[in-house]
PDB file of C-alpha atoms in Angstrom:
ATOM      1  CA  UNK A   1     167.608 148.192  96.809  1.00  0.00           C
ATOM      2  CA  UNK A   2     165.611 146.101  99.450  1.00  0.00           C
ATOM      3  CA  UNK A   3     162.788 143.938  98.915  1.00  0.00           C
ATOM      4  CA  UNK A   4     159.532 145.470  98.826  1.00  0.00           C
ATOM      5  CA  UNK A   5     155.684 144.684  99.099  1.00  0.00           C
ATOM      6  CA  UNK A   6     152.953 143.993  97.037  1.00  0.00           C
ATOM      7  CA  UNK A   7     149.468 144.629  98.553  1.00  0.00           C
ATOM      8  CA  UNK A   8     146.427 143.957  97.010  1.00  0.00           C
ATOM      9  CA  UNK A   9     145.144 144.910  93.319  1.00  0.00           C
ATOM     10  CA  UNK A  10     141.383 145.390  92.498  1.00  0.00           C
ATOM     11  CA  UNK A  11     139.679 145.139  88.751  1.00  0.00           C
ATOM     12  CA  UNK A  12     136.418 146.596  87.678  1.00  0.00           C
ATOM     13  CA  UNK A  13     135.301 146.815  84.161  1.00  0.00           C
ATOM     14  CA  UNK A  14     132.670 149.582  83.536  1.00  0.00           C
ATOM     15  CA  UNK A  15     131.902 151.647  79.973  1.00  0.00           C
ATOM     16  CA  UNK A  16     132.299 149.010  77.505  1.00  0.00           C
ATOM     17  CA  UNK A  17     130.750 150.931  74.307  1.00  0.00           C
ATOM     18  CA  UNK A  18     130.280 148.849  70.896  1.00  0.00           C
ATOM     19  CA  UNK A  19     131.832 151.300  67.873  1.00  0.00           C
ATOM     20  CA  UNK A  20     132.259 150.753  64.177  1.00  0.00           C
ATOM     21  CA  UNK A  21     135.384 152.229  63.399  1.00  0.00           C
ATOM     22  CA  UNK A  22     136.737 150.460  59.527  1.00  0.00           C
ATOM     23  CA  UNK A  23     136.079 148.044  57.307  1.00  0.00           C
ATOM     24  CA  UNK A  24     138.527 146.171  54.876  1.00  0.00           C
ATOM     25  CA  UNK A  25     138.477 143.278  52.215  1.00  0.00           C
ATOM     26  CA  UNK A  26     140.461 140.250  51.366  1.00  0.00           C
ATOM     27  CA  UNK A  27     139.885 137.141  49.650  1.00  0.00           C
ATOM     28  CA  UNK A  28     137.951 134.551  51.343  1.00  0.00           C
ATOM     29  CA  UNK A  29     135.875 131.795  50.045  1.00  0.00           C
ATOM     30  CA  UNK A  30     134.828 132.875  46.197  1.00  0.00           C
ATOM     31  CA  UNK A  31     131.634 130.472  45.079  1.00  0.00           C
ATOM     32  CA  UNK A  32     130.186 131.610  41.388  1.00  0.00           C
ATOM     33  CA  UNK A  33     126.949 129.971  41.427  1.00  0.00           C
ATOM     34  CA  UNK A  34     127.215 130.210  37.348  1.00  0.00           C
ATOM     35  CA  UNK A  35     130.626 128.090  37.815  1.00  0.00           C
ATOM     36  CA  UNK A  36     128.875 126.057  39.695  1.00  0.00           C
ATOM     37  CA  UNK A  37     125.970 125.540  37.380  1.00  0.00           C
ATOM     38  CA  UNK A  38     128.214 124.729  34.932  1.00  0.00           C
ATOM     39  CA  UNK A  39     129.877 121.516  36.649  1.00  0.00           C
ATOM     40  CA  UNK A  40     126.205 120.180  36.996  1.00  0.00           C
ATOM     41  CA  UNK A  41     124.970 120.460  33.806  1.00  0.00           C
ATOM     42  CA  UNK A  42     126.476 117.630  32.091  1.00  0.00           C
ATOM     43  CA  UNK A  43     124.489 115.475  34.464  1.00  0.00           C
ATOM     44  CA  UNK A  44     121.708 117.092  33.940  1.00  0.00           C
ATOM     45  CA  UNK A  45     121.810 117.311  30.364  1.00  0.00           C
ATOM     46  CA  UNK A  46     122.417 113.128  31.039  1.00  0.00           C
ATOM     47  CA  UNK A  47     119.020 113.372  32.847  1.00  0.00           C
ATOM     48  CA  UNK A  48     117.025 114.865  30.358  1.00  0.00           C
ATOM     49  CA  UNK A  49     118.291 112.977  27.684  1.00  0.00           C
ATOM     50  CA  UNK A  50     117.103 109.526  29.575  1.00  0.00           C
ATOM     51  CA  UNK A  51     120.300 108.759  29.978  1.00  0.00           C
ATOM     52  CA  UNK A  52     123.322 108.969  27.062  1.00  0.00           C
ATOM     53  CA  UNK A  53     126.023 106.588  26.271  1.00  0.00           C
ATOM     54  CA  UNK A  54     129.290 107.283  28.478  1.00  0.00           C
ATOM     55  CA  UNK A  55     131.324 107.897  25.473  1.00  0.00           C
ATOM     56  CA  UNK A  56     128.566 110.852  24.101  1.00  0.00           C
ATOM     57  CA  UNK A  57     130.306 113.243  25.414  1.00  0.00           C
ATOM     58  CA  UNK A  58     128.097 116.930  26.701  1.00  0.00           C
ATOM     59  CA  UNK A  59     129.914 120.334  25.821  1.00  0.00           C
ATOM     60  CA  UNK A  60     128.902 122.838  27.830  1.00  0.00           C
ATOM     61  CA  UNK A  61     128.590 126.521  25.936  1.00  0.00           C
ATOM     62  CA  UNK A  62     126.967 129.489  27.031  1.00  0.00           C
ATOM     63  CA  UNK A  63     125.830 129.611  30.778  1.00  0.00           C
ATOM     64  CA  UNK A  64     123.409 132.746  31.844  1.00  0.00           C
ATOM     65  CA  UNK A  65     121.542 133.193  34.942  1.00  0.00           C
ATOM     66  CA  UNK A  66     118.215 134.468  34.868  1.00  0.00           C
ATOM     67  CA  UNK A  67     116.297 136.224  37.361  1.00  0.00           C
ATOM     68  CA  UNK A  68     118.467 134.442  40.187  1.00  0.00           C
ATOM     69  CA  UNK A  69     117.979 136.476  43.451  1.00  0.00           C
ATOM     70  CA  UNK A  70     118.996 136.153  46.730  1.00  0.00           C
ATOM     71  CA  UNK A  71     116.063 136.042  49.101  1.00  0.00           C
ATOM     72  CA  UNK A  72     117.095 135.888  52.535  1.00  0.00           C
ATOM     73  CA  UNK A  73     118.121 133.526  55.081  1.00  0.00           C
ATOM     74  CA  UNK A  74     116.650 129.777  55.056  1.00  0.00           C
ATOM     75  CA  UNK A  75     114.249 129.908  57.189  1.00  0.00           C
ATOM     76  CA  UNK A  76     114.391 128.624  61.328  1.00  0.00           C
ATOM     77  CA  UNK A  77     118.106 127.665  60.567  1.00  0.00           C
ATOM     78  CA  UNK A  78     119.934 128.773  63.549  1.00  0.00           C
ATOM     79  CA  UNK A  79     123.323 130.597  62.930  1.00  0.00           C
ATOM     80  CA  UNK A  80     126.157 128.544  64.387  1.00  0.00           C
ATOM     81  CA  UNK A  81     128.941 129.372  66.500  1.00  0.00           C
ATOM     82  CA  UNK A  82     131.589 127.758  67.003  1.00  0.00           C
ATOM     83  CA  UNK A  83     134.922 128.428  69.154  1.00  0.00           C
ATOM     84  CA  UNK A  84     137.739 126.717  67.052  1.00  0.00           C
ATOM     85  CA  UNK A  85     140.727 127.943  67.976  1.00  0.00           C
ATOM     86  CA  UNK A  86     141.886 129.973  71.350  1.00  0.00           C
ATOM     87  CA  UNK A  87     145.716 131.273  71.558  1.00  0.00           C
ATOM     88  CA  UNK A  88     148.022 131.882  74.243  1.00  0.00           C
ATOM     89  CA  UNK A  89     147.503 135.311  76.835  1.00  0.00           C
ATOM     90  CA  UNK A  90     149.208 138.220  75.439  1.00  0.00           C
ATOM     91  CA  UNK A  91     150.202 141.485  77.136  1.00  0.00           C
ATOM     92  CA  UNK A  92     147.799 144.251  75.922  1.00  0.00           C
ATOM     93  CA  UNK A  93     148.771 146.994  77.835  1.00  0.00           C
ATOM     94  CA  UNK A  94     150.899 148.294  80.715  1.00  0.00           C
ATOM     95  CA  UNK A  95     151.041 150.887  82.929  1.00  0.00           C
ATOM     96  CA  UNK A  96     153.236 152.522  85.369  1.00  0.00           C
ATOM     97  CA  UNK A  97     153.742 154.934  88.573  1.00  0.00           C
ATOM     98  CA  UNK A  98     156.857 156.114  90.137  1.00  0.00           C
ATOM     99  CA  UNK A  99     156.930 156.583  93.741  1.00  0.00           C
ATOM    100  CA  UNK A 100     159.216 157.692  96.138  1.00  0.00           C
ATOM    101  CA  UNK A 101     159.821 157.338  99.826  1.00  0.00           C
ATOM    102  CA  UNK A 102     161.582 159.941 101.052  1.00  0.00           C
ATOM    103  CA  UNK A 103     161.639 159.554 105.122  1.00  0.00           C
ATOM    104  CA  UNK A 104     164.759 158.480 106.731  1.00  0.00           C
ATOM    105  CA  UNK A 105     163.564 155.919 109.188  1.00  0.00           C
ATOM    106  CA  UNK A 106     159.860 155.052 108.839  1.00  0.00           C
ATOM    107  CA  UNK A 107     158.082 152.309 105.842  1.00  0.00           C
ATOM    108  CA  UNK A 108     155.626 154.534 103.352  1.00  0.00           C
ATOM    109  CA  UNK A 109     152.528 153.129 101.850  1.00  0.00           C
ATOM    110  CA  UNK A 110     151.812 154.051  98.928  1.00  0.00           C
ATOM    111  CA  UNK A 111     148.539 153.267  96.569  1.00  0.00           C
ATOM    112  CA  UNK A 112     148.032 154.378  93.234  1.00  0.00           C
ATOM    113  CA  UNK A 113     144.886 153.795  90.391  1.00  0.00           C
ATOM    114  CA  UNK A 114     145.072 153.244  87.224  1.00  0.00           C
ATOM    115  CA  UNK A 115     142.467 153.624  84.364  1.00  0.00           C
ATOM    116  CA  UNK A 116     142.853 151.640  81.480  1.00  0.00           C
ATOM    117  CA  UNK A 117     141.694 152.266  77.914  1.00  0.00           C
ATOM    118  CA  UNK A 118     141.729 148.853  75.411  1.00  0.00           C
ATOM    119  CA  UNK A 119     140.590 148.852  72.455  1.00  0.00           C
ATOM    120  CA  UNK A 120     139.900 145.625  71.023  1.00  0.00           C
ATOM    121  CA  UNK A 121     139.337 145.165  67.735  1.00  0.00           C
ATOM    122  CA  UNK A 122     137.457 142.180  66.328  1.00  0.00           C
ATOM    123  CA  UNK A 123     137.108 141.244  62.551  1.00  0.00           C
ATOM    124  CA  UNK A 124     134.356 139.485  60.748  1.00  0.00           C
ATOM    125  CA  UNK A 125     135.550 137.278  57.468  1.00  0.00           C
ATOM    126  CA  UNK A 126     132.627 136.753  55.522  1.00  0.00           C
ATOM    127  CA  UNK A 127     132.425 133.509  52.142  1.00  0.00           C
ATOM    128  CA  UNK A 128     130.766 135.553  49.211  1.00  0.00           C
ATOM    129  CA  UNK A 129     129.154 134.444  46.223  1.00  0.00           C
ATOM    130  CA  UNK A 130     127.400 134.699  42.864  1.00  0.00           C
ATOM    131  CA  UNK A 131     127.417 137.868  40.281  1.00  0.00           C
ATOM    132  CA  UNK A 132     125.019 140.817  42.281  1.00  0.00           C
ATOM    133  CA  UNK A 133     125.138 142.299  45.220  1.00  0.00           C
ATOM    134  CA  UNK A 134     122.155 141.423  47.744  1.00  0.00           C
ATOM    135  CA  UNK A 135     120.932 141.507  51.252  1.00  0.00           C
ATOM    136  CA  UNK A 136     121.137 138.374  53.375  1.00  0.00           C
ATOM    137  CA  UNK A 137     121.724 139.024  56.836  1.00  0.00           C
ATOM    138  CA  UNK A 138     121.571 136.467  60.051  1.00  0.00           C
ATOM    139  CA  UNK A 139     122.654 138.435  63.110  1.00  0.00           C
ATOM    140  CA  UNK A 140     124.951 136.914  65.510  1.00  0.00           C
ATOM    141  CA  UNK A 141     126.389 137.508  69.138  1.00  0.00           C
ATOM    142  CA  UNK A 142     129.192 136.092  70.868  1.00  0.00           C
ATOM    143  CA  UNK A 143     129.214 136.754  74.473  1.00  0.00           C
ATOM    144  CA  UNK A 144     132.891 137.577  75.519  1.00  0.00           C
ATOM    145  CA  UNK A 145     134.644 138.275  79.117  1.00  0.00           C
ATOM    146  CA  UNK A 146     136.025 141.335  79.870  1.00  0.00           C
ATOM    147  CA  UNK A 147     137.690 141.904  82.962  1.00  0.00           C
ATOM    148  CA  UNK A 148     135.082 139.176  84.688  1.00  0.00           C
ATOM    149  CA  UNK A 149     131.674 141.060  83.017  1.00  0.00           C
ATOM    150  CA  UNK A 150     130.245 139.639  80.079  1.00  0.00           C
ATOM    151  CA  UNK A 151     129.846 141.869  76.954  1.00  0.00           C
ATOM    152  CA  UNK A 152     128.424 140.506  73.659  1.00  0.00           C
ATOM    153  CA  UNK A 153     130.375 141.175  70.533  1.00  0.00           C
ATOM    154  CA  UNK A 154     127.672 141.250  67.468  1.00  0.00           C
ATOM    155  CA  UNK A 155     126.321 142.303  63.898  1.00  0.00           C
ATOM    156  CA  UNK A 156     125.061 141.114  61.028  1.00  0.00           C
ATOM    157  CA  UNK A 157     126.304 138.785  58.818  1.00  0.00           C
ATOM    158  CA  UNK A 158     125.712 140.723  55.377  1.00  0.00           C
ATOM    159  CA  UNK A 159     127.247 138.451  52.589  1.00  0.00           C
ATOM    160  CA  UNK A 160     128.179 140.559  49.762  1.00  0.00           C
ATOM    161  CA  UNK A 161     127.373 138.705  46.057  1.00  0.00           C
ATOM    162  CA  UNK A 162     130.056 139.004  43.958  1.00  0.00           C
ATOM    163  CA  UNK A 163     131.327 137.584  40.377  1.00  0.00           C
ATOM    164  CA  UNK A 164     134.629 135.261  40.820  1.00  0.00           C
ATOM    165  CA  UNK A 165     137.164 137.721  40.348  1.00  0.00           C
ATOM    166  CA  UNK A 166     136.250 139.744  43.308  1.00  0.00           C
ATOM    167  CA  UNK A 167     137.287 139.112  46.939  1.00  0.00           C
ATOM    168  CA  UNK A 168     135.679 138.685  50.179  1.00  0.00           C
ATOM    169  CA  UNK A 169     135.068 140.890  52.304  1.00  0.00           C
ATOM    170  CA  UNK A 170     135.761 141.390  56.440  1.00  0.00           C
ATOM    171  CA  UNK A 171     134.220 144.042  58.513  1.00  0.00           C
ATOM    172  CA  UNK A 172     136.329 145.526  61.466  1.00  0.00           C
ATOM    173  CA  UNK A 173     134.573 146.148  64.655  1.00  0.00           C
ATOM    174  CA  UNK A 174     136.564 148.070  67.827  1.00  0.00           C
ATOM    175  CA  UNK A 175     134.950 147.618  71.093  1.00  0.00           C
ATOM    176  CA  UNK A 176     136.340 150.388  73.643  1.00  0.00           C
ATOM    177  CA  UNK A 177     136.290 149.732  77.408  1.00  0.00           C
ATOM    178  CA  UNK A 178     137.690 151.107  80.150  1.00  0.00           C
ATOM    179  CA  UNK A 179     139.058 149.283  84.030  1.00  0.00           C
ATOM    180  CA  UNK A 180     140.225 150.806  86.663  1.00  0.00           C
ATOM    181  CA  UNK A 181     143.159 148.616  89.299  1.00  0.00           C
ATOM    182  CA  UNK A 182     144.407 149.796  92.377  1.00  0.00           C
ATOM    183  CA  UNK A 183     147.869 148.929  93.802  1.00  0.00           C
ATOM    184  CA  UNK A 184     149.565 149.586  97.040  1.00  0.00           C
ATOM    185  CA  UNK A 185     153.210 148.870  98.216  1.00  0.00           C
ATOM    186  CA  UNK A 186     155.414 149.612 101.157  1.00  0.00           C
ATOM    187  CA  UNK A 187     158.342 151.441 100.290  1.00  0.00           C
ATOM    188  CA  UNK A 188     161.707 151.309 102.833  1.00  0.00           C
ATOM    189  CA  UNK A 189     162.994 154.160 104.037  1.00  0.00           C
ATOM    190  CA  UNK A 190     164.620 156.301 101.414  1.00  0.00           C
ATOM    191  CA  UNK A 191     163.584 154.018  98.172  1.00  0.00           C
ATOM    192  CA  UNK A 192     161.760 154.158  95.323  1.00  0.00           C
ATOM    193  CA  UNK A 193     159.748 151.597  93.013  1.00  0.00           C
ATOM    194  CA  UNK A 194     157.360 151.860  90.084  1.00  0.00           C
ATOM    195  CA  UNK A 195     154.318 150.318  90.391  1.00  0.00           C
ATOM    196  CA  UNK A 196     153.431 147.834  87.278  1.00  0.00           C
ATOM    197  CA  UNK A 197     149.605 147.403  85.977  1.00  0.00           C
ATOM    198  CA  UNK A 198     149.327 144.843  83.231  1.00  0.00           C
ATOM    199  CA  UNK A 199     146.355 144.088  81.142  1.00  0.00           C
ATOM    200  CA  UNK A 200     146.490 140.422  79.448  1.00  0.00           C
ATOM    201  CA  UNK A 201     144.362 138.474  77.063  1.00  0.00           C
ATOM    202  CA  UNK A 202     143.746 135.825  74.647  1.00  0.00           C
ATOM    203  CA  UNK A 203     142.819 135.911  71.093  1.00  0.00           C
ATOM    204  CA  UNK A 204     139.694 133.583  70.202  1.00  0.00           C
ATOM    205  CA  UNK A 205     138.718 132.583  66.849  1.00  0.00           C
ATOM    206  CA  UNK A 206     134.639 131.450  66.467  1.00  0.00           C
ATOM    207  CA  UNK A 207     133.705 129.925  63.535  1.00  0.00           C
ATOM    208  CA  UNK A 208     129.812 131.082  61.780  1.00  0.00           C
ATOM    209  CA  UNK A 209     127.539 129.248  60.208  1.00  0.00           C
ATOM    210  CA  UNK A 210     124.893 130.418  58.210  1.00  0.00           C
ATOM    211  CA  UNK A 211     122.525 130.003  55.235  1.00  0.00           C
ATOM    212  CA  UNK A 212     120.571 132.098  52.524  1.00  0.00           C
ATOM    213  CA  UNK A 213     118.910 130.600  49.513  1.00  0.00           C
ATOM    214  CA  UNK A 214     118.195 131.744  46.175  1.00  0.00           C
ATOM    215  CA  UNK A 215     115.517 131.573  43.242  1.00  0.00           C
ATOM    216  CA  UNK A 216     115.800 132.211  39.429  1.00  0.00           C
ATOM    217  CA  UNK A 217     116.752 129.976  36.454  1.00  0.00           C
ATOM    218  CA  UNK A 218     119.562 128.897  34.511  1.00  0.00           C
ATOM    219  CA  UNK A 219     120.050 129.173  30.482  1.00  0.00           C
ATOM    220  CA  UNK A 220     122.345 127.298  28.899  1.00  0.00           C
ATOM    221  CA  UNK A 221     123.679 125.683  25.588  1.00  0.00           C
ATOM    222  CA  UNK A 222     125.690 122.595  24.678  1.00  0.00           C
ATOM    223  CA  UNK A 223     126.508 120.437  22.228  1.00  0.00           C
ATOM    224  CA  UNK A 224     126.104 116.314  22.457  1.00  0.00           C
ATOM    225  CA  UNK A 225     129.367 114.687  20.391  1.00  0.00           C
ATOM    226  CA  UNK A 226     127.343 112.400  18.460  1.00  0.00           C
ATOM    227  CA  UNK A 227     125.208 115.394  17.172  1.00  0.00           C
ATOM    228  CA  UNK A 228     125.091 116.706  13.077  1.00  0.00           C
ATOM    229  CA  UNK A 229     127.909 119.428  13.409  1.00  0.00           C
ATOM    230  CA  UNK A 230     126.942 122.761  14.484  1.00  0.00           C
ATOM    231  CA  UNK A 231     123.962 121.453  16.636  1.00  0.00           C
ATOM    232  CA  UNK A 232     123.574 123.398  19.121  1.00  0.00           C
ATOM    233  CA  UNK A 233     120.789 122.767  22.022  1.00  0.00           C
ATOM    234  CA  UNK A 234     119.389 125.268  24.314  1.00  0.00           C
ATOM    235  CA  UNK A 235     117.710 124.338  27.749  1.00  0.00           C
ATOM    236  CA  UNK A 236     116.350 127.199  30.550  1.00  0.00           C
ATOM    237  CA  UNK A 237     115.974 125.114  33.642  1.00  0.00           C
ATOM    238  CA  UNK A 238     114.774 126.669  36.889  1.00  0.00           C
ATOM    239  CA  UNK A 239     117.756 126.761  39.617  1.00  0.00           C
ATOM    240  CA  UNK A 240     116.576 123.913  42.022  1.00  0.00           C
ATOM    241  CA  UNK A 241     115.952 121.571  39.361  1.00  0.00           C
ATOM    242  CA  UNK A 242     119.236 121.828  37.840  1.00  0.00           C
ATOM    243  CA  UNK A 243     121.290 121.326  40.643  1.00  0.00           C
ATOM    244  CA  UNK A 244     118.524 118.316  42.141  1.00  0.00           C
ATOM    245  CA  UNK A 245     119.081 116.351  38.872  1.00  0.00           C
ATOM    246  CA  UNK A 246     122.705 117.396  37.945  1.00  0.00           C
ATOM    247  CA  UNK A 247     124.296 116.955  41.536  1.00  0.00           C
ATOM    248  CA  UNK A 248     122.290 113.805  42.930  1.00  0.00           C
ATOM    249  CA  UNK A 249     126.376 112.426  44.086  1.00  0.00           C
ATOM    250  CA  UNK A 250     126.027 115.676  46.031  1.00  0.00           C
ATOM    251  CA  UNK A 251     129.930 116.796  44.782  1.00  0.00           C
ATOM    252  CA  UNK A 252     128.974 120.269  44.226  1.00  0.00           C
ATOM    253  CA  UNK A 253     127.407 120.524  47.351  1.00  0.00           C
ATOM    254  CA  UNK A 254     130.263 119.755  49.854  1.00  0.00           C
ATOM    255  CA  UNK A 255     132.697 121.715  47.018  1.00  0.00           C
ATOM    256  CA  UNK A 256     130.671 124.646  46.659  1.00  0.00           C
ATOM    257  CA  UNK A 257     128.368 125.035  50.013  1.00  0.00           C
ATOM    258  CA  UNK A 258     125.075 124.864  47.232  1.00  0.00           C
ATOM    259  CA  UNK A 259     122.390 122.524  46.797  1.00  0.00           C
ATOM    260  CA  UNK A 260     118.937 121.762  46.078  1.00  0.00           C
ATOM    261  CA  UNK A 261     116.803 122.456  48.884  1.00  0.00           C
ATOM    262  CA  UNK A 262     113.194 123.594  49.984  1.00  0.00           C
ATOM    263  CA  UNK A 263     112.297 126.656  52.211  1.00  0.00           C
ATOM    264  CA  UNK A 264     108.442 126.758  53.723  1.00  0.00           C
ATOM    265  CA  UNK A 265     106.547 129.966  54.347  1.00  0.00           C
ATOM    266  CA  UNK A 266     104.234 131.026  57.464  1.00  0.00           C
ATOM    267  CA  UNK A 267     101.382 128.845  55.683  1.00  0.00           C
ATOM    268  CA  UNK A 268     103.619 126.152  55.222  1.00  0.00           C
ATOM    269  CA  UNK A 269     103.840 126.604  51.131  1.00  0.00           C
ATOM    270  CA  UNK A 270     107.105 125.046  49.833  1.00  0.00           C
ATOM    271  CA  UNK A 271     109.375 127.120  47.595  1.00  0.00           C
ATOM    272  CA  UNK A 272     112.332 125.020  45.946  1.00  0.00           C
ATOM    273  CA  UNK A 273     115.308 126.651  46.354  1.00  0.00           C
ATOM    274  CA  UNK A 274     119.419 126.458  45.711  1.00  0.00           C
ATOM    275  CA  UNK A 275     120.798 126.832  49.249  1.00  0.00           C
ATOM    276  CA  UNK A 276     124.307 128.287  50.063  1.00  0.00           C
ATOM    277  CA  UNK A 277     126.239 128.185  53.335  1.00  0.00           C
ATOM    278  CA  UNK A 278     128.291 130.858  54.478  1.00  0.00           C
ATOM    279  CA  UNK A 279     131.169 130.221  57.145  1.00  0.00           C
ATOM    280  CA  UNK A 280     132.765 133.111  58.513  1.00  0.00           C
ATOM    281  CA  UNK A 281     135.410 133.879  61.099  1.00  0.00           C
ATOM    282  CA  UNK A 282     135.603 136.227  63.902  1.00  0.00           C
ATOM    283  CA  UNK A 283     139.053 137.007  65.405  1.00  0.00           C
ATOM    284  CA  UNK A 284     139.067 138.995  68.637  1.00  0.00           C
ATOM    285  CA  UNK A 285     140.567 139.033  72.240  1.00  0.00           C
ATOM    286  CA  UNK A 286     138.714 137.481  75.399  1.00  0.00           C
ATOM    287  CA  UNK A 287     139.672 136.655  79.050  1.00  0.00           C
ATOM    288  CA  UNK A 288     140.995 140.466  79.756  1.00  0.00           C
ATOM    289  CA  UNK A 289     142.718 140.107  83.231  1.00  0.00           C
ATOM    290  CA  UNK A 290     145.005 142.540  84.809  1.00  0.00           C
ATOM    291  CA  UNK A 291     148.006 142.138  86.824  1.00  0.00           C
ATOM    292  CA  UNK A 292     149.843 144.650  89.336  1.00  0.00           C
ATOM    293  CA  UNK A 293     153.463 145.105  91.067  1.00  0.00           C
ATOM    294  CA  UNK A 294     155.719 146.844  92.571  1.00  0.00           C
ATOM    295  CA  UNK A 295     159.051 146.908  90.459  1.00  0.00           C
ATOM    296  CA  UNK A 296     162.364 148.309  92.515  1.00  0.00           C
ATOM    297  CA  UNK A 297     164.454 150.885  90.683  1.00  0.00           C
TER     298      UNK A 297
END
């Protein structure tokens, strides 16, 4: 079959439409602020006692949190993004169109368009925590290229608080868009060719930062080894305080994502707080480009 030729191939992105289409769950990053109460306690209990012997050993009993809410996001902190990983191009999509040149002696150009439909679906994995369900949100947006035209990509980070045995959760969003490319070709006399449209991309992977803090107290009982048997001590201590006194190496802090913080209001009125930060990753496709031929048959 002879040679044929490729003329010219045009891209222009229009309807790009922002749809919630599923949700799923897996496990992610579990933090149980009670399990994490728990590891500073000792320490605490260290504090409070001016200080102990190192071989008076502190068993931990009964841990209960009380009244421990999650208010909202710490104020002013900005939610980072991050790009942390970019993958090679991919084919998305591909399209064809027969034609057919039927003369006997003369060169037919032909031109065809073609309308492409991609779906691209990007998923949100969100770090949970603690034993209730609340309401912090930080919204987010991550400006991403399709087809040459910026679109954002965006929601709301909505952590989800759950006890240790439950998993994290990732929220699904499709966003639907639609390009049109034109190709033209000569076709010999008495040939045919398909013509080839190709839509390519590359799947991104930002990494979120965010942070939401939380009030409320912590009850708990131990035992000190060189007490009478069967002495058993009971402390309620409020949630910044533990976690100031009982975490001063800052272990459970760089473990966990919580620590003892402070969040001001519009009058400037401290509140002491326990702090958590949330990472999450968002998987989706960027740098749509399309690509058109002529292939001989």
């Amino acid at each position: 079959m002879p040679t044929a030729n490729t003329a010219s191939a045009n891209t222009d992105a229009v309807n790009v439409n922002n749809q919630i289409r599923s949700s799923n769950y897996q496990a992610v990053q579990v933090v149980n602020i009670a399990e994490s109460a728990r590891k500073v306690i000792p320490n605490y209990v260290r504090w409070v006692h001016n200080g102990l012997h190192p071989s008076v050993r502190v068993d931990v009993l009964d841990v209960k949190l009380i009244n421990v809410e999650e208010q909202g996001v710490v104020p002013d902190f900005k939610v980072e993004l991050d790009l942390v990983q970019r993958g090679p191009e991919k084919l998305i999509q591909t399209l064809q169109h027969d034609a057919f040149n039927p003369s006997s002696d003369k060169e037919l150009t032909v031109s065809h368009n073609f309308t492409h439909t991609v779906s691209n679906a990007s998923t949100l994995t969100k770090s949970i925590t603690h034993s209730h369900k609340a309401g912090a949100k930080a919204t987010f947006k991550v400006k991403t290229s399709f087809f040459g035209n910026e679109a954002e990509v965006g929601g709301e980070l909505s952590y989800e608080y759950t006890n240790s045995n439950q998993s994290g959760t990732s929220d699904a969003k499709t966003v639907t868009f639609s390009t049109n490319s034109s190709a033209s070709a000569k076709l010999p006399p008495m040939s045919k060719g398909t013509l080839i449209s190709h839509v390519y991309a590359s799947p991104a992977v930002y990494k979120i930062k965010s942070q939401s803090y939380f009030t409320g107290d912590v009850q708990f009982s131990y035992i000190l080894s060189n007490d009478a048997p069967g002495a058993v001590r009971t402390l309620t201590v409020p949630l910044h305080d533990l976690f100031f006194r009982g975490d001063e190496s800052n272990e459970v802090a760089f473990q966990d994502n919580l620590w003892a913080g402070a969040v001001w209001d519009v009058t400037g009125r401290p509140t002491k707080v326990l702090i958590f930060e949330g990472l999450s990753f968002l998987t989706l496709d960027e740098q749509y480009r399309t690509e058109t031929y002529l292939k001989d048959i």
